[in-house]
Amino acid sequence: MRIRPRRNRISNSIRSLVRENTLSPSDLIMPLFLIDGKNIKTEIPSMPGIYRRTPDLIIQEIKSLFSLGVPAVALFPALDDSLKDRYAKESSNQKGLYQNTIRDIKNAVPEITVITDVAMDPYSSDGHDGLVDSTTGEILNDETLPILAAMAVSQAAAGADIVAPSDMMDGRIDYIRKALDDGGFKNTGILAYTAKYASAFYGPFRDALNSAPKKGDKKTYQMDPANVREAIREAELDIQEGADIIMVKPGLPYLDVIRAISEISNVPVAAYNVSGEYAMLKAASQNGWLDYEKVVLETLMSFKRAGADMILSYHAGEAAEWIHG
Ligand code: PBG
């Protein structure tokens, strides 16, 4: 035998020379859950180690993430039911909890990239990402667009660096881009949730925000887990409409979609390693069934290998610490 692939694995230093992908804190984006109040953090039962935090504690957490080399956070608000209505009016309140906190974060840690969520569900009494027709129950696409645009503009006005529409309405990237430009926010980026699947892996997130749909499911707007060609179509549309970054979500069960999209995309590709994926590794590790640090780093590397340029992950903080050593 003259050809021996094992020669390239013989030592740590050779393995490091031939390594095809790397994982760095600068690849990571940490999602954070926001609640109103002061000096309070409450753990999410289905996501041990992940908290809802008041603005002061969010800022503390962001300072520590930034010092570990994590360049960005994705902020999600958990609102009291009294602030929710059919039209998600609170979502564009310039003095609302979300907008105030974005401003506070950008004042405290100006260099961190703040990515904001554009979708109605945290603010909607129906728990849907779009406007619900009260007689038919239909999720109204075109009527939702101005609501999303107002939300995005108010976030940009508060200082958001990148707005991230997670709603899956048709045509929203073009609509939001135009609204941002008209509002004077031509430098605010758009990270599009491009291939967002109707997934049961979002369960713990909906616990965290108390944002589960009151009726029905999200299958008329989020994608069918059986499809990949359709993800390419969504990617082509979002790129054409002006998305700066496109994303696949969830991550681990959709590595093939990340691969397919990264091969055709001329903009960076993000992967969202979602709440249910975090819960799986955490629960198994807490039972002593998996080595948490090793499975997390292996999972995060799998996204890079699949072609993702960046990863939203609840493991981001811990992973950044381990990578630093
Ligand atoms: C909704 C939204 C969801 C997530 C991010 N934005 C849930 C949903 O679509 O129901 C899920 C994130 C996660 O599970 O970590 N706009």
mmCIF file of C-alpha atoms and ligand atoms in Angstrom:
data_model
loop_
_atom_site.group_PDB
_atom_site.id
_atom_site.type_symbol
_atom_site.label_atom_id
_atom_site.label_comp_id
_atom_site.label_asym_id
_atom_site.label_seq_id
_atom_site.Cartn_x
_atom_site.Cartn_y
_atom_site.Cartn_z
ATOM 1 C CA MET A 1 0.000 0.000 0.000
ATOM 2 C CA ARG A 2 1.573 3.290 -1.082
ATOM 3 C CA ILE A 3 -1.361 5.604 -0.545
ATOM 4 C CA ARG A 4 -2.117 6.108 3.134
ATOM 5 C CA PRO A 5 -4.599 8.889 4.047
ATOM 6 C CA ARG A 6 -3.658 8.370 7.705
ATOM 7 C CA ARG A 7 -0.257 10.086 7.105
ATOM 8 C CA ASN A 8 -2.090 13.407 7.121
ATOM 9 C CA ARG A 9 -3.560 12.619 10.533
ATOM 10 C CA ILE A 10 -0.364 11.506 12.243
ATOM 11 C CA SER A 11 0.155 14.463 14.604
ATOM 12 C CA ASN A 12 -1.616 17.482 15.938
ATOM 13 C CA SER A 13 0.540 19.796 13.841
ATOM 14 C CA ILE A 14 -0.070 17.920 10.575
ATOM 15 C CA ARG A 15 -3.774 17.770 11.346
ATOM 16 C CA SER A 16 -3.756 21.524 11.842
ATOM 17 C CA LEU A 17 -2.002 22.035 8.484
ATOM 18 C CA VAL A 18 -4.509 20.012 6.500
ATOM 19 C CA ARG A 19 -7.610 21.253 8.325
ATOM 20 C CA GLU A 20 -10.167 22.471 5.774
ATOM 21 C CA ASN A 21 -12.376 24.612 8.031
ATOM 22 C CA THR A 22 -11.932 26.688 11.157
ATOM 23 C CA LEU A 23 -14.219 27.920 13.876
ATOM 24 C CA SER A 24 -13.631 31.270 15.515
ATOM 25 C CA PRO A 25 -15.656 33.448 17.932
ATOM 26 C CA SER A 26 -15.965 35.894 15.027
ATOM 27 C CA ASP A 27 -18.184 33.329 13.240
ATOM 28 C CA LEU A 28 -20.714 33.438 16.055
ATOM 29 C CA ILE A 29 -23.845 35.464 16.798
ATOM 30 C CA MET A 30 -25.504 35.122 20.207
ATOM 31 C CA PRO A 31 -29.314 35.317 20.424
ATOM 32 C CA LEU A 32 -30.497 37.114 23.588
ATOM 33 C CA PHE A 33 -33.957 37.309 25.175
ATOM 34 C CA LEU A 34 -35.099 40.651 26.555
ATOM 35 C CA ILE A 35 -37.649 41.355 29.304
ATOM 36 C CA ASP A 36 -38.740 44.582 30.976
ATOM 37 C CA GLY A 37 -37.537 45.527 34.453
ATOM 38 C CA LYS A 38 -34.255 45.908 36.271
ATOM 39 C CA ASN A 39 -31.655 43.446 37.462
ATOM 40 C CA ILE A 40 -33.753 40.358 36.708
ATOM 41 C CA LYS A 41 -32.824 37.215 34.810
ATOM 42 C CA THR A 42 -35.114 34.213 34.535
ATOM 43 C CA GLU A 43 -33.954 30.891 33.174
ATOM 44 C CA ILE A 44 -35.911 29.302 30.311
ATOM 45 C CA PRO A 45 -36.970 25.874 31.597
ATOM 46 C CA SER A 46 -36.538 24.137 28.236
ATOM 47 C CA MET A 47 -33.141 25.842 27.672
ATOM 48 C CA PRO A 48 -31.074 25.393 30.843
ATOM 49 C CA GLY A 49 -28.315 28.023 30.966
ATOM 50 C CA ILE A 50 -30.233 30.496 28.765
ATOM 51 C CA TYR A 51 -32.003 33.462 30.366
ATOM 52 C CA ARG A 52 -34.446 36.241 29.694
ATOM 53 C CA ARG A 53 -32.714 39.403 30.886
ATOM 54 C CA THR A 54 -33.662 42.979 31.695
ATOM 55 C CA PRO A 55 -31.841 45.683 29.672
ATOM 56 C CA ASP A 56 -29.150 46.325 32.318
ATOM 57 C CA LEU A 57 -28.228 42.625 32.457
ATOM 58 C CA ILE A 58 -28.388 42.323 28.656
ATOM 59 C CA ILE A 59 -25.764 45.063 28.426
ATOM 60 C CA GLN A 60 -23.594 43.300 30.999
ATOM 61 C CA GLU A 61 -23.863 40.082 28.975
ATOM 62 C CA ILE A 62 -23.079 41.873 25.708
ATOM 63 C CA LYS A 63 -19.924 43.409 27.203
ATOM 64 C CA SER A 64 -18.722 39.971 28.182
ATOM 65 C CA LEU A 65 -19.622 38.427 24.776
ATOM 66 C CA PHE A 66 -17.853 41.233 22.952
ATOM 67 C CA SER A 67 -14.713 40.813 25.050
ATOM 68 C CA LEU A 68 -14.723 37.114 24.083
ATOM 69 C CA GLY A 69 -14.664 38.123 20.409
ATOM 70 C CA VAL A 70 -18.347 37.525 19.582
ATOM 71 C CA PRO A 71 -19.070 40.324 17.096
ATOM 72 C CA ALA A 72 -22.876 40.318 17.065
ATOM 73 C CA VAL A 73 -26.038 39.604 19.031
ATOM 74 C CA ALA A 74 -29.591 38.890 17.856
ATOM 75 C CA LEU A 75 -32.128 40.427 20.210
ATOM 76 C CA PHE A 76 -35.633 39.002 20.833
ATOM 77 C CA PRO A 77 -38.206 40.679 23.102
ATOM 78 C CA ALA A 78 -40.555 38.801 25.453
ATOM 79 C CA LEU A 79 -43.526 41.066 26.044
ATOM 80 C CA ASP A 80 -46.349 41.099 28.511
ATOM 81 C CA ASP A 81 -49.638 39.919 26.943
ATOM 82 C CA SER A 82 -51.162 43.331 27.748
ATOM 83 C CA LEU A 83 -48.889 44.876 25.077
ATOM 84 C CA LYS A 84 -50.025 42.488 22.324
ATOM 85 C CA ASP A 85 -52.754 43.122 19.768
ATOM 86 C CA ARG A 86 -53.809 41.940 16.286
ATOM 87 C CA TYR A 87 -51.695 44.565 14.534
ATOM 88 C CA ALA A 88 -48.560 44.229 16.710
ATOM 89 C CA LYS A 89 -48.743 48.000 17.252
ATOM 90 C CA GLU A 90 -46.140 47.951 20.010
ATOM 91 C CA SER A 91 -43.579 46.670 17.497
ATOM 92 C CA SER A 92 -42.943 50.120 16.057
ATOM 93 C CA ASN A 93 -43.195 52.077 19.300
ATOM 94 C CA GLN A 94 -40.119 54.303 19.244
ATOM 95 C CA LYS A 95 -40.237 54.419 23.063
ATOM 96 C CA GLY A 96 -40.982 50.714 23.463
ATOM 97 C CA LEU A 97 -38.843 48.324 25.498
ATOM 98 C CA TYR A 98 -37.169 46.912 22.380
ATOM 99 C CA GLN A 99 -36.265 50.254 20.783
ATOM 100 C CA ASN A 100 -35.075 51.725 24.119
ATOM 101 C CA THR A 101 -32.860 48.726 24.716
ATOM 102 C CA ILE A 102 -31.332 48.868 21.230
ATOM 103 C CA ARG A 103 -30.403 52.499 21.930
ATOM 104 C CA ASP A 104 -28.946 51.624 25.348
ATOM 105 C CA ILE A 105 -26.885 48.770 23.890
ATOM 106 C CA LYS A 106 -25.452 50.927 21.095
ATOM 107 C CA ASN A 107 -24.532 53.613 23.650
ATOM 108 C CA ALA A 108 -22.883 51.141 26.013
ATOM 109 C CA VAL A 109 -21.094 48.942 23.440
ATOM 110 C CA PRO A 110 -21.093 50.862 20.135
ATOM 111 C CA GLU A 111 -18.868 48.334 18.352
ATOM 112 C CA ILE A 112 -21.183 45.355 18.804
ATOM 113 C CA THR A 113 -23.410 44.565 15.826
ATOM 114 C CA VAL A 114 -27.032 44.521 16.924
ATOM 115 C CA ILE A 115 -29.306 42.338 14.803
ATOM 116 C CA THR A 116 -33.020 42.897 15.375
ATOM 117 C CA ASP A 117 -35.955 40.595 14.728
ATOM 118 C CA VAL A 118 -38.621 41.698 12.267
ATOM 119 C CA ALA A 119 -41.793 39.626 12.631
ATOM 120 C CA MET A 120 -45.116 40.198 14.347
ATOM 121 C CA ASP A 121 -45.189 37.179 16.672
ATOM 122 C CA PRO A 122 -43.650 38.626 19.872
ATOM 123 C CA TYR A 123 -46.186 41.485 19.658
ATOM 124 C CA SER A 124 -49.165 39.707 18.142
ATOM 125 C CA SER A 125 -52.151 38.553 20.201
ATOM 126 C CA ASP A 126 -52.564 35.824 17.554
ATOM 127 C CA GLY A 127 -48.971 34.606 17.955
ATOM 128 C CA HIS A 128 -48.394 34.646 14.200
ATOM 129 C CA ASP A 129 -45.607 36.323 12.231
ATOM 130 C CA GLY A 130 -48.117 38.044 9.961
ATOM 131 C CA LEU A 131 -51.525 39.698 10.253
ATOM 132 C CA VAL A 132 -54.366 37.198 10.723
ATOM 133 C CA ASP A 133 -57.706 37.686 8.942
ATOM 134 C CA SER A 134 -60.131 37.500 11.836
ATOM 135 C CA THR A 135 -62.846 35.710 9.880
ATOM 136 C CA THR A 136 -60.922 33.278 7.686
ATOM 137 C CA GLY A 137 -57.765 32.857 9.815
ATOM 138 C CA GLU A 138 -55.639 33.462 6.711
ATOM 139 C CA ILE A 139 -52.190 35.016 7.278
ATOM 140 C CA LEU A 140 -52.432 38.126 5.112
ATOM 141 C CA ASN A 141 -49.229 38.640 3.141
ATOM 142 C CA ASP A 142 -49.520 42.084 1.568
ATOM 143 C CA GLU A 143 -51.269 43.643 4.572
ATOM 144 C CA THR A 144 -48.381 42.463 6.782
ATOM 145 C CA LEU A 145 -45.671 44.188 4.734
ATOM 146 C CA PRO A 146 -46.285 47.774 5.946
ATOM 147 C CA ILE A 147 -46.335 46.555 9.565
ATOM 148 C CA LEU A 148 -42.964 44.843 9.065
ATOM 149 C CA ALA A 149 -41.552 47.892 7.312
ATOM 150 C CA ALA A 150 -42.608 50.237 10.135
ATOM 151 C CA MET A 151 -41.064 47.841 12.652
ATOM 152 C CA ALA A 152 -37.785 47.650 10.706
ATOM 153 C CA VAL A 153 -37.569 51.435 10.302
ATOM 154 C CA SER A 154 -38.199 51.997 14.019
ATOM 155 C CA GLN A 155 -35.457 49.499 14.878
ATOM 156 C CA ALA A 156 -33.059 51.174 12.470
ATOM 157 C CA ALA A 157 -33.929 54.560 13.987
ATOM 158 C CA ALA A 158 -33.093 53.141 17.417
ATOM 159 C CA GLY A 159 -29.665 52.099 16.132
ATOM 160 C CA ALA A 160 -30.029 48.520 14.867
ATOM 161 C CA ASP A 161 -27.133 47.667 12.552
ATOM 162 C CA ILE A 162 -28.921 44.832 10.764
ATOM 163 C CA VAL A 163 -32.635 44.035 10.673
ATOM 164 C CA ALA A 164 -33.577 40.386 10.299
ATOM 165 C CA PRO A 165 -37.029 39.607 8.886
ATOM 166 C CA SER A 166 -37.984 36.186 10.274
ATOM 167 C CA ASP A 167 -41.572 36.232 9.050
ATOM 168 C CA MET A 168 -41.409 34.528 5.614
ATOM 169 C CA MET A 169 -43.937 36.854 3.938
ATOM 170 C CA ASP A 170 -43.416 37.102 0.168
ATOM 171 C CA GLY A 171 -41.770 40.284 -1.071
ATOM 172 C CA ARG A 172 -40.759 41.589 2.348
ATOM 173 C CA ILE A 173 -37.080 42.089 1.629
ATOM 174 C CA ASP A 174 -37.792 44.464 -1.255
ATOM 175 C CA TYR A 175 -40.509 46.225 0.755
ATOM 176 C CA ILE A 176 -38.322 46.664 3.848
ATOM 177 C CA ARG A 177 -35.259 47.737 1.799
ATOM 178 C CA LYS A 178 -37.297 50.470 0.176
ATOM 179 C CA ALA A 179 -38.740 51.629 3.515
ATOM 180 C CA LEU A 180 -35.268 51.743 5.084
ATOM 181 C CA ASP A 181 -33.835 53.700 2.169
ATOM 182 C CA ASP A 182 -36.784 56.120 2.121
ATOM 183 C CA GLY A 183 -36.371 56.585 5.878
ATOM 184 C CA GLY A 184 -32.713 57.547 5.485
ATOM 185 C CA PHE A 185 -31.301 54.211 6.674
ATOM 186 C CA LYS A 186 -29.408 53.172 3.594
ATOM 187 C CA ASN A 187 -26.586 51.650 5.669
ATOM 188 C CA THR A 188 -28.822 49.407 7.752
ATOM 189 C CA GLY A 189 -28.309 45.840 6.551
ATOM 190 C CA ILE A 190 -30.862 43.089 6.011
ATOM 191 C CA LEU A 191 -30.259 39.532 7.159
ATOM 192 C CA ALA A 192 -33.081 37.558 5.565
ATOM 193 C CA TYR A 193 -34.469 34.422 7.150
ATOM 194 C CA THR A 194 -34.532 32.987 3.644
ATOM 195 C CA ALA A 195 -35.183 29.280 4.091
ATOM 196 C CA LYS A 196 -37.071 29.133 7.355
ATOM 197 C CA TYR A 197 -38.795 25.806 7.823
ATOM 198 C CA ALA A 198 -42.008 25.030 9.730
ATOM 199 C CA SER A 199 -40.066 23.245 12.441
ATOM 200 C CA ALA A 200 -40.849 21.681 15.806
ATOM 201 C CA PHE A 201 -37.301 22.623 16.867
ATOM 202 C CA TYR A 202 -38.574 26.158 17.694
ATOM 203 C CA GLY A 203 -40.530 24.858 20.708
ATOM 204 C CA PRO A 204 -38.220 26.155 23.460
ATOM 205 C CA PHE A 205 -37.987 29.601 21.774
ATOM 206 C CA ARG A 206 -41.769 29.914 21.836
ATOM 207 C CA ASP A 207 -41.658 29.000 25.547
ATOM 208 C CA ALA A 208 -39.079 31.731 26.074
ATOM 209 C CA LEU A 209 -41.194 34.413 24.414
ATOM 210 C CA ASN A 210 -44.613 32.930 25.106
ATOM 211 C CA SER A 211 -45.197 33.446 21.378
ATOM 212 C CA ALA A 212 -46.730 30.189 20.140
ATOM 213 C CA PRO A 213 -49.594 30.610 17.624
ATOM 214 C CA LYS A 214 -52.979 30.785 19.361
ATOM 215 C CA LYS A 215 -54.578 28.928 16.450
ATOM 216 C CA GLY A 216 -53.200 26.720 13.719
ATOM 217 C CA ASP A 217 -49.576 26.444 12.675
ATOM 218 C CA LYS A 218 -47.093 28.342 10.512
ATOM 219 C CA LYS A 219 -47.168 26.014 7.513
ATOM 220 C CA THR A 220 -48.686 28.524 5.056
ATOM 221 C CA TYR A 221 -45.625 30.747 5.373
ATOM 222 C CA GLN A 222 -42.727 28.713 6.777
ATOM 223 C CA MET A 223 -41.295 26.065 4.458
ATOM 224 C CA ASP A 224 -42.095 22.368 4.217
ATOM 225 C CA PRO A 225 -39.203 20.326 5.716
ATOM 226 C CA ALA A 226 -39.372 18.053 2.664
ATOM 227 C CA ASN A 227 -38.176 20.742 0.248
ATOM 228 C CA VAL A 228 -34.767 21.940 -0.890
ATOM 229 C CA ARG A 229 -35.357 23.224 -4.446
ATOM 230 C CA GLU A 230 -37.801 25.704 -2.976
ATOM 231 C CA ALA A 231 -35.055 27.010 -0.672
ATOM 232 C CA ILE A 232 -32.989 27.918 -3.736
ATOM 233 C CA ARG A 233 -35.960 29.822 -5.125
ATOM 234 C CA GLU A 234 -36.333 31.744 -1.840
ATOM 235 C CA ALA A 235 -32.591 32.483 -1.866
ATOM 236 C CA GLU A 236 -32.669 33.816 -5.426
ATOM 237 C CA LEU A 237 -35.616 36.068 -4.582
ATOM 238 C CA ASP A 238 -34.097 37.433 -1.367
ATOM 239 C CA ILE A 239 -30.782 38.177 -3.069
ATOM 240 C CA GLN A 240 -32.581 39.869 -5.952
ATOM 241 C CA GLU A 241 -34.683 41.902 -3.487
ATOM 242 C CA GLY A 242 -31.551 43.182 -1.760
ATOM 243 C CA ALA A 243 -30.742 40.899 1.184
ATOM 244 C CA ASP A 244 -27.182 41.450 2.461
ATOM 245 C CA ILE A 245 -27.024 38.053 4.172
ATOM 246 C CA ILE A 246 -29.324 35.057 3.748
ATOM 247 C CA MET A 247 -30.055 32.432 6.378
ATOM 248 C CA VAL A 248 -31.146 28.822 6.737
ATOM 249 C CA LYS A 249 -33.106 27.815 9.826
ATOM 250 C CA PRO A 250 -33.058 25.439 11.691
ATOM 251 C CA GLY A 251 -29.450 24.390 11.270
ATOM 252 C CA LEU A 252 -28.472 20.845 12.070
ATOM 253 C CA PRO A 253 -31.397 19.024 10.407
ATOM 254 C CA TYR A 254 -30.917 21.250 7.315
ATOM 255 C CA LEU A 255 -27.171 21.065 6.619
ATOM 256 C CA ASP A 256 -27.955 19.961 3.071
ATOM 257 C CA VAL A 257 -29.945 23.165 2.544
ATOM 258 C CA ILE A 258 -27.019 25.271 3.832
ATOM 259 C CA ARG A 259 -24.762 23.445 1.375
ATOM 260 C CA ALA A 260 -27.168 23.911 -1.545
ATOM 261 C CA ILE A 261 -27.699 27.600 -0.854
ATOM 262 C CA SER A 262 -24.041 28.379 -0.206
ATOM 263 C CA GLU A 263 -23.198 26.942 -3.629
ATOM 264 C CA ILE A 264 -25.469 29.371 -5.470
ATOM 265 C CA SER A 265 -25.268 32.446 -3.211
ATOM 266 C CA ASN A 266 -23.194 35.518 -3.949
ATOM 267 C CA VAL A 267 -23.972 36.960 -0.508
ATOM 268 C CA PRO A 268 -22.842 35.519 2.858
ATOM 269 C CA VAL A 269 -24.854 32.644 4.309
ATOM 270 C CA ALA A 270 -25.872 32.293 7.956
ATOM 271 C CA ALA A 271 -27.145 29.232 9.808
ATOM 272 C CA TYR A 272 -29.479 29.360 12.814
ATOM 273 C CA ASN A 273 -28.666 26.620 15.319
ATOM 274 C CA VAL A 274 -32.094 26.960 16.970
ATOM 275 C CA SER A 275 -33.488 26.568 20.472
ATOM 276 C CA GLY A 276 -34.493 22.904 20.130
ATOM 277 C CA GLU A 277 -31.009 22.011 18.879
ATOM 278 C CA TYR A 278 -29.525 23.721 21.951
ATOM 279 C CA ALA A 279 -31.981 21.858 24.211
ATOM 280 C CA MET A 280 -31.025 18.462 22.728
ATOM 281 C CA LEU A 281 -27.305 18.795 23.415
ATOM 282 C CA LYS A 282 -27.853 20.414 26.803
ATOM 283 C CA ALA A 283 -30.306 17.774 28.012
ATOM 284 C CA ALA A 284 -28.207 14.833 26.880
ATOM 285 C CA SER A 285 -25.100 16.357 28.458
ATOM 286 C CA GLN A 286 -26.893 17.047 31.737
ATOM 287 C CA ASN A 287 -27.778 13.364 31.810
ATOM 288 C CA GLY A 288 -24.122 12.508 31.372
ATOM 289 C CA TRP A 289 -24.830 10.996 27.956
ATOM 290 C CA LEU A 290 -22.725 13.388 25.829
ATOM 291 C CA ASP A 291 -19.586 15.458 26.364
ATOM 292 C CA TYR A 292 -21.115 18.942 26.048
ATOM 293 C CA GLU A 293 -18.049 20.913 24.969
ATOM 294 C CA LYS A 294 -17.051 18.371 22.327
ATOM 295 C CA VAL A 295 -20.511 17.950 20.795
ATOM 296 C CA VAL A 296 -21.079 21.707 20.696
ATOM 297 C CA LEU A 297 -17.797 22.437 18.920
ATOM 298 C CA GLU A 298 -18.374 19.539 16.502
ATOM 299 C CA THR A 299 -21.880 20.818 15.760
ATOM 300 C CA LEU A 300 -20.707 24.385 15.168
ATOM 301 C CA MET A 301 -17.931 23.133 12.865
ATOM 302 C CA SER A 302 -20.515 21.181 10.852
ATOM 303 C CA PHE A 303 -22.165 24.471 9.861
ATOM 304 C CA LYS A 304 -18.855 25.875 8.623
ATOM 305 C CA ARG A 305 -18.204 22.672 6.679
ATOM 306 C CA ALA A 306 -21.691 22.872 5.130
ATOM 307 C CA GLY A 307 -20.845 26.346 3.829
ATOM 308 C CA ALA A 308 -22.167 28.770 6.461
ATOM 309 C CA ASP A 309 -20.167 31.964 6.984
ATOM 310 C CA MET A 310 -21.753 32.702 10.360
ATOM 311 C CA ILE A 311 -23.814 30.883 12.953
ATOM 312 C CA LEU A 312 -26.528 32.096 15.288
ATOM 313 C CA SER A 313 -26.249 29.827 18.289
ATOM 314 C CA TYR A 314 -27.226 29.801 21.951
ATOM 315 C CA HIS A 315 -23.874 28.079 22.485
ATOM 316 C CA ALA A 316 -22.018 31.156 21.141
ATOM 317 C CA GLY A 317 -20.875 32.514 24.512
ATOM 318 C CA GLU A 318 -19.669 29.182 25.849
ATOM 319 C CA ALA A 319 -18.035 28.220 22.560
ATOM 320 C CA ALA A 320 -16.159 31.530 22.357
ATOM 321 C CA GLU A 321 -14.789 30.892 25.853
ATOM 322 C CA TRP A 322 -13.622 27.388 24.957
ATOM 323 C CA ILE A 323 -12.036 28.476 21.678
ATOM 324 C CA HIS A 324 -10.013 31.075 23.590
ATOM 325 C CA GLY A 325 -8.957 28.306 26.007
HETATM 326 C C1 PBG B 1 -40.384 33.975 14.947
HETATM 327 C C2 PBG B 1 -39.098 33.340 15.290
HETATM 328 C C3 PBG B 1 -38.950 32.032 15.754
HETATM 329 C C4 PBG B 1 -37.584 31.842 16.000
HETATM 330 C C5 PBG B 1 -36.927 33.030 15.692
HETATM 331 N N1 PBG B 1 -37.887 33.955 15.240
HETATM 332 C C6 PBG B 1 -39.956 30.997 16.052
HETATM 333 C C7 PBG B 1 -41.052 30.744 15.138
HETATM 334 O O1 PBG B 1 -40.973 30.960 13.922
HETATM 335 O O2 PBG B 1 -42.087 30.306 15.632
HETATM 336 C C8 PBG B 1 -37.014 30.558 16.511
HETATM 337 C C9 PBG B 1 -35.641 30.565 17.043
HETATM 338 C C10 PBG B 1 -35.280 29.385 17.838
HETATM 339 O O3 PBG B 1 -36.013 28.385 17.936
HETATM 340 O O4 PBG B 1 -34.179 29.422 18.406
HETATM 341 N N2 PBG B 1 -40.380 35.100 14.213
#
